[in-house]
Coordinates of C-alpha atoms and ligand atoms in Angstrom, one line a residue:
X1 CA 55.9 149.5 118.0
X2 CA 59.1 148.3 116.4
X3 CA 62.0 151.2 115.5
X4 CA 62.1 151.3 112.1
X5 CA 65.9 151.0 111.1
X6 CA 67.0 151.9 107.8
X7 CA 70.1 150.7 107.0
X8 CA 72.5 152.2 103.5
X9 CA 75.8 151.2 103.2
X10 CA 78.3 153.7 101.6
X11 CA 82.0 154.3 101.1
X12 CA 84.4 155.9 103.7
X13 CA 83.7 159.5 103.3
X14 CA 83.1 162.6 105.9
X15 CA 79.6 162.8 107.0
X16 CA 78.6 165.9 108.7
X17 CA 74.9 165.6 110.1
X18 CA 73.9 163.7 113.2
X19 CA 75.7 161.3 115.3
X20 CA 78.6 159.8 114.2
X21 CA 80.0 156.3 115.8
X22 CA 83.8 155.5 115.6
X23 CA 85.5 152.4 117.6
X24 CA 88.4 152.3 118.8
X25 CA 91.1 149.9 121.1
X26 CA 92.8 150.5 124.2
X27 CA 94.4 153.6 124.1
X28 CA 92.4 155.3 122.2
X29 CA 93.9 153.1 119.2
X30 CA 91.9 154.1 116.1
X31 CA 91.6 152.5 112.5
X32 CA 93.6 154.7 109.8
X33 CA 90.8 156.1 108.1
X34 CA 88.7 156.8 111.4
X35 CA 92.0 158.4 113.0
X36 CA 92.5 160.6 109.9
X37 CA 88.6 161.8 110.3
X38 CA 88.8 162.7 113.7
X39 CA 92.1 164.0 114.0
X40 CA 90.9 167.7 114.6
X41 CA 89.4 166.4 117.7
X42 CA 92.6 164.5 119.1
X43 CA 93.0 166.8 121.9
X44 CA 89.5 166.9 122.6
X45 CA 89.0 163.1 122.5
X46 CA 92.5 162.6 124.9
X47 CA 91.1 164.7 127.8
X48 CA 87.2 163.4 127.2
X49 CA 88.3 160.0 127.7
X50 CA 90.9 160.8 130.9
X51 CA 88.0 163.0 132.3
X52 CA 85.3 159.9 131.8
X53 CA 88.0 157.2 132.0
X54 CA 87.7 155.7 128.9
X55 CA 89.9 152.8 128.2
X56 CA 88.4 151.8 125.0
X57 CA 87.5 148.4 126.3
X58 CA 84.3 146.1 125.0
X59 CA 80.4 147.5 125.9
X60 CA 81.8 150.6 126.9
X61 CA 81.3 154.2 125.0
X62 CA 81.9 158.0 125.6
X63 CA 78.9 160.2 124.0
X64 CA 79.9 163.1 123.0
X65 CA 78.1 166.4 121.7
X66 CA 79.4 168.7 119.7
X67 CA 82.8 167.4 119.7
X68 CA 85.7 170.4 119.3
X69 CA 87.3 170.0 116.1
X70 CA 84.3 168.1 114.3
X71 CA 81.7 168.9 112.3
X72 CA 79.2 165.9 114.2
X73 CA 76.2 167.1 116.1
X74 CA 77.0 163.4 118.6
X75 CA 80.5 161.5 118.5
X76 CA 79.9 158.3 119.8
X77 CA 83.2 156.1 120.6
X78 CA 82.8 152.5 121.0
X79 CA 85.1 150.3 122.5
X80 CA 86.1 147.3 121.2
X81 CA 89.3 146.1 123.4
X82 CA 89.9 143.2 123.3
X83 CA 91.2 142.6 120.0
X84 CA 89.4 143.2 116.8
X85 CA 88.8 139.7 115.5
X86 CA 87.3 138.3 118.7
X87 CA 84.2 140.9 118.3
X88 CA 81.2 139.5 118.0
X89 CA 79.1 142.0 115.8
X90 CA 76.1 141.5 115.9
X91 CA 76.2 142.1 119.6
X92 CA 78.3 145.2 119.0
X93 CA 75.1 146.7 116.4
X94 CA 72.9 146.1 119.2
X95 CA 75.2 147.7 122.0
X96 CA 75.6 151.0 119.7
X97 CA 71.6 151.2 119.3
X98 CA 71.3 150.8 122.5
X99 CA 73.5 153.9 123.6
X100 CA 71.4 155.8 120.7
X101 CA 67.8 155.0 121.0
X102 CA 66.4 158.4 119.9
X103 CA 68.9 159.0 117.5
X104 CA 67.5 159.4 113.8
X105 CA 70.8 160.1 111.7
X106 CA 73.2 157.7 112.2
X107 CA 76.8 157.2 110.6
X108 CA 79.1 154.1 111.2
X109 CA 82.5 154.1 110.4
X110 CA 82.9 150.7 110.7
X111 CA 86.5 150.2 111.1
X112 CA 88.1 148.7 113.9
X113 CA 91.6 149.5 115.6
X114 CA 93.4 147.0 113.2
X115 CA 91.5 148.2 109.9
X116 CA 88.7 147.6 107.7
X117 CA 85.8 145.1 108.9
X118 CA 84.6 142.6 106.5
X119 CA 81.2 143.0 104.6
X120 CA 79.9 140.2 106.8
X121 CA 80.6 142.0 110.1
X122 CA 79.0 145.1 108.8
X123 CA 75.8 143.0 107.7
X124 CA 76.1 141.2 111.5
X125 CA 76.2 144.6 112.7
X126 CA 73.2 146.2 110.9
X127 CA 71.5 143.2 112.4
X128 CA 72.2 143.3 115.8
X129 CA 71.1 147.4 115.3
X130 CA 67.5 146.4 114.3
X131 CA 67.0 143.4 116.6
X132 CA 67.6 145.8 119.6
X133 CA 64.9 148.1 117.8
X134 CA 62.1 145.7 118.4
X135 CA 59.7 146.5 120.7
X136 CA 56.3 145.1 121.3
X137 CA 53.9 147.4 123.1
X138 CA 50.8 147.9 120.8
X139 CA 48.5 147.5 123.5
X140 CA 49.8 150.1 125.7
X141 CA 47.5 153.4 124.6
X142 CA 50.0 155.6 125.9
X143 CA 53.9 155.4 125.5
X144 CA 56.3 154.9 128.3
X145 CA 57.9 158.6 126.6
X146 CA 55.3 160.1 126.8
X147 CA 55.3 160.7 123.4
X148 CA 52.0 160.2 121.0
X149 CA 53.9 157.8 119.0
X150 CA 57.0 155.7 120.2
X151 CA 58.6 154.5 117.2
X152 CA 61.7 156.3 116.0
X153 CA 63.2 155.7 112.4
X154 CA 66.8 155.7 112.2
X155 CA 68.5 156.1 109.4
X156 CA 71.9 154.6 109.7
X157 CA 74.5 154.6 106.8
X158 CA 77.5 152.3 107.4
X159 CA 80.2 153.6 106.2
X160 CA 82.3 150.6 104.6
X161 CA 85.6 149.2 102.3
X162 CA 83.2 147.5 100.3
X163 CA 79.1 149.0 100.3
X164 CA 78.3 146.4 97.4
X165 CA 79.8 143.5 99.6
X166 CA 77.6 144.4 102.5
X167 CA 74.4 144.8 100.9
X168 CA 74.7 141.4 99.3
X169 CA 75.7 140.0 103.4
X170 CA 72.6 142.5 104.3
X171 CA 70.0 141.2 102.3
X172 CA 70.3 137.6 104.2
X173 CA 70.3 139.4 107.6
X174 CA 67.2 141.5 106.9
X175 CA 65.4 138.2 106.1
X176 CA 66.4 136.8 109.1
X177 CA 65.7 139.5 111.0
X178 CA 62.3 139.6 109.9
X179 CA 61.6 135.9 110.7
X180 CA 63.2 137.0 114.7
X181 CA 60.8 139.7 114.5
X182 CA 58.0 137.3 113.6
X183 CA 59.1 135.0 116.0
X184 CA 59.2 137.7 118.8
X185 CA 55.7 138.9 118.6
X186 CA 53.8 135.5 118.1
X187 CA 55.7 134.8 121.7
X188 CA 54.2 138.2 123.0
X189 CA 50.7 138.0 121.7
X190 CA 48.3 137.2 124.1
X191 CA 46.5 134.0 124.1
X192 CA 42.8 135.6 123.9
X193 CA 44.2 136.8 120.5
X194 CA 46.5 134.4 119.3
X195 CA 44.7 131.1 119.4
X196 CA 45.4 128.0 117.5
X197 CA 43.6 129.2 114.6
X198 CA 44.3 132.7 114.5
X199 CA 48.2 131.1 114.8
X200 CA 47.4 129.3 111.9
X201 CA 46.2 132.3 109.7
X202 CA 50.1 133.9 110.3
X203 CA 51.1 130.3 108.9
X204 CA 49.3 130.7 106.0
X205 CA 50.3 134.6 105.6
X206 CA 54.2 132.4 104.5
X207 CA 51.8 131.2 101.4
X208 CA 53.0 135.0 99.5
X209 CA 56.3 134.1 100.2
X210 CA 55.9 130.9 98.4
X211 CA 55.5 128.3 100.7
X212 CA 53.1 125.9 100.7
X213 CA 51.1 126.2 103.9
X214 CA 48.2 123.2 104.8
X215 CA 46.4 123.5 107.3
X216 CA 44.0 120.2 109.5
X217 CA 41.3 120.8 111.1
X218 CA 40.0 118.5 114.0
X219 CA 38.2 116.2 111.9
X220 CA 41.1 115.8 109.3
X221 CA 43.2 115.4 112.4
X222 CA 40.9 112.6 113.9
X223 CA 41.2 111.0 110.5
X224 CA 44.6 110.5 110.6
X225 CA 44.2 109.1 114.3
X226 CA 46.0 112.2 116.4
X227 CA 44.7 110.7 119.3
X228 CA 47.6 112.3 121.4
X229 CA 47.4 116.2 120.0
X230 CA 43.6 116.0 119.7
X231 CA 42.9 114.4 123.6
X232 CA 45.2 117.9 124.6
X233 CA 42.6 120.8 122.8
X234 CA 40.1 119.0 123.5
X235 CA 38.8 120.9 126.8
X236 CA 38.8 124.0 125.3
X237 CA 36.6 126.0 122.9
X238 CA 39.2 127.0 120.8
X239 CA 39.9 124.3 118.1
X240 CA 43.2 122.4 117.6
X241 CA 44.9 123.4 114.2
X242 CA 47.3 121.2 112.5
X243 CA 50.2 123.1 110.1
X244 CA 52.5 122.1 107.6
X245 CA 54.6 124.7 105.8
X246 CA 57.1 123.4 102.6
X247 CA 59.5 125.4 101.3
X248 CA 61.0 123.8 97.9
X249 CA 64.5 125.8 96.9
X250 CA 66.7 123.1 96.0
X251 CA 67.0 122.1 92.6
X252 CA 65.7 118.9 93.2
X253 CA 61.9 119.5 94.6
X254 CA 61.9 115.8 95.5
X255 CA 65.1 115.6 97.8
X256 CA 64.5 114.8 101.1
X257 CA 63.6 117.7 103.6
X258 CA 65.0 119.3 106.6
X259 CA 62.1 119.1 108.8
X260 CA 61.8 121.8 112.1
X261 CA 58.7 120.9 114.1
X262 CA 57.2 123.1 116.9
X263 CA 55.4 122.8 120.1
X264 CA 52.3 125.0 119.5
X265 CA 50.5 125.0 122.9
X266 CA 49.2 128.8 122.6
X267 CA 47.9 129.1 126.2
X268 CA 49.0 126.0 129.3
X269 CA 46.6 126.0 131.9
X270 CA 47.9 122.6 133.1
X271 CA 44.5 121.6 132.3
X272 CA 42.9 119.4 134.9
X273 CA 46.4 118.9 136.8
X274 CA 46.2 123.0 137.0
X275 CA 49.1 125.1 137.1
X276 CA 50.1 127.5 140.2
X277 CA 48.2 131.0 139.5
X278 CA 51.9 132.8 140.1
X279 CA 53.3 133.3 136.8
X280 CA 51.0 131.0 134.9
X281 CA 49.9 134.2 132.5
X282 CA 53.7 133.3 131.1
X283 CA 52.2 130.5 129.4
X284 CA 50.9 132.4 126.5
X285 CA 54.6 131.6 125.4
X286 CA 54.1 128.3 125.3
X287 CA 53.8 128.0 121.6
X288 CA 57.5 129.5 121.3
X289 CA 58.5 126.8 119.2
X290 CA 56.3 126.8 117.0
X291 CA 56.9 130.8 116.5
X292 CA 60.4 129.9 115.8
X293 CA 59.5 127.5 113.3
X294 CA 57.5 130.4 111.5
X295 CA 60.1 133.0 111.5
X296 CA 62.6 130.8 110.2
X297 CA 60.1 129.6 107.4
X298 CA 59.8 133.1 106.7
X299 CA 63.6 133.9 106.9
X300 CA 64.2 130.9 104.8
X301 CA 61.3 131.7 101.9
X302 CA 62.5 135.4 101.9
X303 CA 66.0 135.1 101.2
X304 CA 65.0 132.2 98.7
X305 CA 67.4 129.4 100.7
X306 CA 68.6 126.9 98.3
X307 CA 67.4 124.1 100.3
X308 CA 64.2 122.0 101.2
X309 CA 62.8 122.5 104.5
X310 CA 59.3 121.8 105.8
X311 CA 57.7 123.4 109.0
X312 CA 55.5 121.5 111.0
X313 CA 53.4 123.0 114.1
X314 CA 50.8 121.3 116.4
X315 CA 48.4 124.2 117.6
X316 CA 46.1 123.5 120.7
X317 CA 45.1 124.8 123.9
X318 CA 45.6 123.1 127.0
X319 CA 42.5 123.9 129.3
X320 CA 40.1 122.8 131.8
X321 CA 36.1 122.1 131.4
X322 CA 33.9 119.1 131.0
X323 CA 35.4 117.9 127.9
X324 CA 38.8 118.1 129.5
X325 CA 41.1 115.2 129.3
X326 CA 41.7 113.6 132.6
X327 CA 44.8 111.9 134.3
X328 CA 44.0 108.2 133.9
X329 CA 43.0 108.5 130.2
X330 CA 44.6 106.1 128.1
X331 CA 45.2 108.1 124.7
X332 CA 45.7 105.9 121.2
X333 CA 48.4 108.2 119.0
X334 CA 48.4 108.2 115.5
X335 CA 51.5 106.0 115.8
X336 CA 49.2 103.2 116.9
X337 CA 51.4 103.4 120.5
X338 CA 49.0 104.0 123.7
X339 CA 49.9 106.6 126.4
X340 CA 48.9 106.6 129.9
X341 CA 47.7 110.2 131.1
X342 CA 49.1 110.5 134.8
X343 CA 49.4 114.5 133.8
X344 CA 47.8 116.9 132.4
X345 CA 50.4 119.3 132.2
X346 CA 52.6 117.0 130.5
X347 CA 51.0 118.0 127.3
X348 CA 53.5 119.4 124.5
X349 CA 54.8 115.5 124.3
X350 CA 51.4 114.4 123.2
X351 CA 50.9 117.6 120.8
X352 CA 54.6 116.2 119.8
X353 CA 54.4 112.7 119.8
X354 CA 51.8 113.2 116.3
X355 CA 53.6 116.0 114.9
X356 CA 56.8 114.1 114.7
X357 CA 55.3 110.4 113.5
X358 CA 53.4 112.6 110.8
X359 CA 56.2 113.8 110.0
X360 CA 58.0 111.0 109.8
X361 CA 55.3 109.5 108.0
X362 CA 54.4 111.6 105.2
X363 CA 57.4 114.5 105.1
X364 CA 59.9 111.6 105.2
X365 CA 62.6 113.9 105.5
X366 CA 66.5 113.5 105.7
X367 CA 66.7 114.8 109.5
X368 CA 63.9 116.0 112.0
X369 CA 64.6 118.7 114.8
X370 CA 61.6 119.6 116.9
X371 CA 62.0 122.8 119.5
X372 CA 59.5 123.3 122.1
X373 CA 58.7 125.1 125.9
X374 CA 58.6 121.1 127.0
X375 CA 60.0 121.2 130.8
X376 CA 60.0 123.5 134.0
X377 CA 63.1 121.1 135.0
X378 CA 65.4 122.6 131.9
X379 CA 65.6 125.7 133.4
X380 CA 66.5 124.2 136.8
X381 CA 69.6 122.4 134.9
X382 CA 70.7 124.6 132.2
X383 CA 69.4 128.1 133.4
X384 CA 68.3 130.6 130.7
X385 CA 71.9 130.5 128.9
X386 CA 71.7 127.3 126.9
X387 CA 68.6 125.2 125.7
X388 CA 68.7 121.3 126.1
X389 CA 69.8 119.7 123.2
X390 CA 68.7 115.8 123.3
X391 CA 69.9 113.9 120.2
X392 CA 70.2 110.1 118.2
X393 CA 73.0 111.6 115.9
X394 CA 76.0 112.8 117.3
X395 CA 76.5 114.7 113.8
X396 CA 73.2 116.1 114.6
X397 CA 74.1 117.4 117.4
X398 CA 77.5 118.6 116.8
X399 CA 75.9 120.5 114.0
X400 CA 73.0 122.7 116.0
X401 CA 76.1 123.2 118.9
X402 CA 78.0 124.8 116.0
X403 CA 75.3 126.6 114.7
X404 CA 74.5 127.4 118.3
X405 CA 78.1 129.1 119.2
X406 CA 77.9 131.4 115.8
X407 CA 75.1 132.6 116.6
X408 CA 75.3 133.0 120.1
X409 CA 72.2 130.8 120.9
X410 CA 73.9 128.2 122.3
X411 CA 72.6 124.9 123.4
X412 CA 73.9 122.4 126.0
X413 CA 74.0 118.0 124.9
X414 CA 72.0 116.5 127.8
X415 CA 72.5 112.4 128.2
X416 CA 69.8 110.0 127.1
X417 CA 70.3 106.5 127.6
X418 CA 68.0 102.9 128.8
X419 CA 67.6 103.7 132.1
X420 CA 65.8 106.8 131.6
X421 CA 63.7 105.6 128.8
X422 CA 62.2 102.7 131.1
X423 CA 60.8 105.8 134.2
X424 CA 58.3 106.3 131.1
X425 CA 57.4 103.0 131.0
X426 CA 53.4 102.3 131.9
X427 CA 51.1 99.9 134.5
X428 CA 48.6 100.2 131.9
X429 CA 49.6 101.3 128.2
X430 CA 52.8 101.2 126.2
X431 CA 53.9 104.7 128.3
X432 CA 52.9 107.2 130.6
X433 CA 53.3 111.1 129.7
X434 CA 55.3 112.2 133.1
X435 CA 58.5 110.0 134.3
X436 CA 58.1 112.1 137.4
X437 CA 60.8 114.7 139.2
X438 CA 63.5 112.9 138.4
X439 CA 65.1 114.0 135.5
X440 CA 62.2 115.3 134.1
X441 CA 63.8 117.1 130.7
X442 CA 65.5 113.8 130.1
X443 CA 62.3 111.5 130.2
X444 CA 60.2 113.9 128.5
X445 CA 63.3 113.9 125.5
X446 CA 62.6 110.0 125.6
X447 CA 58.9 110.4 125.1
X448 CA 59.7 112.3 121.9
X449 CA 62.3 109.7 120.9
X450 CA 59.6 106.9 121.1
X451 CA 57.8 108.8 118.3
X452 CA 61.1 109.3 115.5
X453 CA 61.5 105.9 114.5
X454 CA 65.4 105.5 113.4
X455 CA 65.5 109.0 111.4
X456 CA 68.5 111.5 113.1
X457 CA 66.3 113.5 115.5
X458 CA 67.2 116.6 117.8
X459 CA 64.7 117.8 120.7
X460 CA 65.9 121.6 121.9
X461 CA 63.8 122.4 125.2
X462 CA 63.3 125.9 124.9
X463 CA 61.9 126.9 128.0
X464 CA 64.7 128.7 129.4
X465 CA 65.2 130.7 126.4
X466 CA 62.3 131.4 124.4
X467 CA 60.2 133.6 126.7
X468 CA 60.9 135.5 129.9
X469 CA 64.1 136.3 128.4
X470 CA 66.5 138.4 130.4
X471 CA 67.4 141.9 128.5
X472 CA 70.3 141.9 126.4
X473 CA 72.1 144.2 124.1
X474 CA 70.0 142.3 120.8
X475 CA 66.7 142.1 122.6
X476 CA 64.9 143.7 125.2
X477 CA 61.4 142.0 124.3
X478 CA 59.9 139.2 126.6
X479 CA 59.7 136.7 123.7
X480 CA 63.1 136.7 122.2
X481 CA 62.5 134.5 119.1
X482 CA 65.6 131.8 120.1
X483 CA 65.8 129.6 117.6
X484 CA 65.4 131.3 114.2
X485 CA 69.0 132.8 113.9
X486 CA 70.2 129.0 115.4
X487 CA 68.6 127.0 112.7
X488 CA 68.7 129.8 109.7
X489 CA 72.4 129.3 110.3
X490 CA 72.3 125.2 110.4
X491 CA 70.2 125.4 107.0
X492 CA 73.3 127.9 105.7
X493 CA 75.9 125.9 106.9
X494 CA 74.9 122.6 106.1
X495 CA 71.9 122.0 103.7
X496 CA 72.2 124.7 101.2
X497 CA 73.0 124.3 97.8
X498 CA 75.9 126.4 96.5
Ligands
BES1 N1 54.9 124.4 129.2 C1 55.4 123.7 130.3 C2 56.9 123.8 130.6 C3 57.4 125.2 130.9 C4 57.6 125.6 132.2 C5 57.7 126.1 129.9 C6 58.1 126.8 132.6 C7 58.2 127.3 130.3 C8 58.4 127.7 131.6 C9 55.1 122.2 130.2 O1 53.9 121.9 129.4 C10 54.9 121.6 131.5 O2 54.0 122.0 132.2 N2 55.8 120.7 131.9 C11 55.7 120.1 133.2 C12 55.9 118.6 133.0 C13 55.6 117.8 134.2 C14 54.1 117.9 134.5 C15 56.0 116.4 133.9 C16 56.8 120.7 134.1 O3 57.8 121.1 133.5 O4 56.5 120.9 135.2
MN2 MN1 52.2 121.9 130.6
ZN3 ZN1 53.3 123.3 128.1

């Protein structure tokens, strides 16, 4: 079960119950108001942090109880060497929960070395502090504590220059972390629960928020001639859902959309061309992009963004039975383009190939950026530090690597070009769904870009950084919802109305 964090902002005072978290530089070098609160404890703090060597520097911390010269049941000091205006806060928040996990009154004075922090780096902060909270374990009967229930509330009060300031930065933030959070569980769910439909059903839960939320069923889907997404859920008994999610906030209902599109394969068995057993139960997290687009549909509709966006997810399962798919099938896709099966487990470019010309089609919106689990081979190139960025607009692209670097998800430009396009070329039908090992995130980018007509386009191949994730100081949960805080901040930046 998630912490609950409750977060108040208040001005500068003296608190006296619970812990109590100061930063400081090298040196011990403390803001002026932080100095002045602890300055009873100088003495204390010198020889605490000689007899721990503390040097103030970044990610590291002395806990203290019961500090000599202070009224504070816990003094927490945070480093924050080097210098004040290269800290990235929302990291910091998630750091200074980390080091207080059971800790149920909290008080921030949240001033650095050189002075005040801005309202914005206290909002950042109370982010990173209730991302690092999240924790999915509500099938486990007992807690890892021991304890009959393992969610803690903390009630933090940052104390700030300016608590109206940070509540109106905090409001976005809680939205956004809601979406992460949203994002976070879908990924964790297991597939016997969260099936295409059941996926849907959290789509349509966006409806209260004010989005408007359709959902196809296979026959409307056959209809409209998914031949590609349908031909993937077909072997299993779990039927293929088809979502689209509008949010209208600009003034304008009728200007063109910002449309996010998501791979929504909710279990990969390979189907017929079956996957290894070691590791396949990862592949639950195979819908992580279309997770992301959900949270950030519900980030975007809670925090009312003043822009249009539309979500798009293709929901399916990928398994094997009589009614499988085969390699060798030559699928029609609703673009009226035929595609040679030579894999199976190629399948989130055929679930992607109708979501984007649908898109395309009837959304016809100003820009189109689809994020999916698509390749194996992006994690052999890129690792679990960047996603693949594949792009026909280098102001695209420039955009989602900016947005990328503020938020710390970062994404990497990977080359397209001719000579890759042709390794998807077919014997039998316009293309194939595998280029092979070679280059295999490039040609599956160039599978997608065959479906986008000339419309700016971005493909980010999540599967190094949606699931699996490696711990870090703003997430310690298997699916890490990458993505939401990315395009949340893209939408901010760029298509929001002022
Ligand atoms: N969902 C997988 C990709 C994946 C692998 C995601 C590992 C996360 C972790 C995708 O559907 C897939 O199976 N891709 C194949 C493509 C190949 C058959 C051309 C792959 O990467 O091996
Ligand atoms: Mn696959
Ligand atoms: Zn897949």
């Amino acid at each position: 079960m998630t912490d609950t964090v409750k977060i108040a902002f208040a001005p500068f005072s003296a608190p006296d119950a619970g812990a109590l978290v100061v930063f400081c530089a090298g040196g011990l070098k403390m803001g002026a108001k932080t100095a002045a609160h602890v300055a009873g404890a100088a003495s204390f703090l010198r020889e605490a942090a000689e007899t721990l060597s503390f040097k103030g520097k970044w990610s590291s911390a002395m806990d203290l109880v019961r500090p000599a010269g202070l009224t504070a049941e816990r003094l927490l000091v945070v480093g924050v060497e080097p210098k004040d205006g290269e800290v990235d806060f929302v990291h910091l928040g998630g750091y200074v929960a980390g080091r207080l996990p059971k800790a149920k009154v909290v008080h921030v004075l949240f001033e650095g070395a050189e002075g005040e922090w801005s309202a914005s780096a206290a909002a950042d902060f109370a982010l990173g502090f209730r991302l690092r909270g999240y924790k999915f374990d509500k099938y486990k009967t007992k807690k890892s504590d021991g304890e009959e229930n393992g969610k803690t509330v903390h009630d933090v009060t940052m104390l700030v220059a300016d608590p109206d300031a940070a509540r109106g930065a905090h409001a976005h933030r809680e939205s956004v972390a809601e979406g992460v959070e949203i994002a976070r569980t879908l990924v964790n769910e297991p597939p016997n629960v969260l099936y295409p439909e059941a996926f849907a059903d959290h789509a349509k839960a966006l409806e209260k928020l004010g989005v408007d939320v359709e959902v196809l069923d296979e026959k409307a889907m056959a209809k409209l001639g998914m031949g590609a997404l349908l031909a993937v859920g077909q072997g299993s008994t779990r039927a293929s859902r088809f979502v689209s999610m509008r949010w209208k906030g600009a003034k304008s209902k009728k200007s063109a959309p910002v449309a996010i599109i998501g791979k929504g394969v909710c279990f990969d068995s390979g189907g017929v061309s079956i996957k290894p057993a070691a590791g396949m139960e990862d592949m639950k997290g195979d819908m992580a992009g279309a997770a992301c687009v959900v949270g950030l549909m519900h980030a975007l509709a809670r925090r009312k963004a003043k822009a249009n966006v539309v979500g798009v997810i293709g929901l399916v399962e990928n398994m094997l039975g009589p009614e499988a798919y085969r390699p060798g099938d030559i699928l029609t896709s609703m673009s009226g383009q035929t595609i040679e099966v030579v894999n199976t487990d190629a399948e989130g470019r055929l679930v992607l190939a109708d979501a984007l010309w649908w898109t395309k089609e009837t959304v016809k919106p100003k820009l189109m950026i689809n994020l999916a689990t698509l390749t194996g081979a992006i994690l052999v190139a890129l690792g679990v530090e960047n996603a693949g960025l594949f792009s026909n607009d280098d102001e695209l692209a420039a955009r989602l690597s900016q947005a990328g670097k503020a938020t710390g998800e970062t994404v990497w430009r990977m080359p397209m070009g001719p000579a890759y396009d042709k390794l998807i070329d077919s014997k039998f039908a316009d293309m194939k769904n595998s280029g092979g090992r070679h280059a295999g995130s490039i040609t599956a980018a160039h599978f997608l870009k065959r479906f986008v007509g000339d419309i700016p386009w971005a493909h980010l191949d999540i599967a190094g950084t949606a699931m699996a994730s490696p711990a870090t100081e703003t997430n310690t949960s298997w699916g890490s919802g990458w993505g939401v805080r990315l395009l949340d901040r893209f939408v901010a930046d760029h298509y929001e109305e002022r």
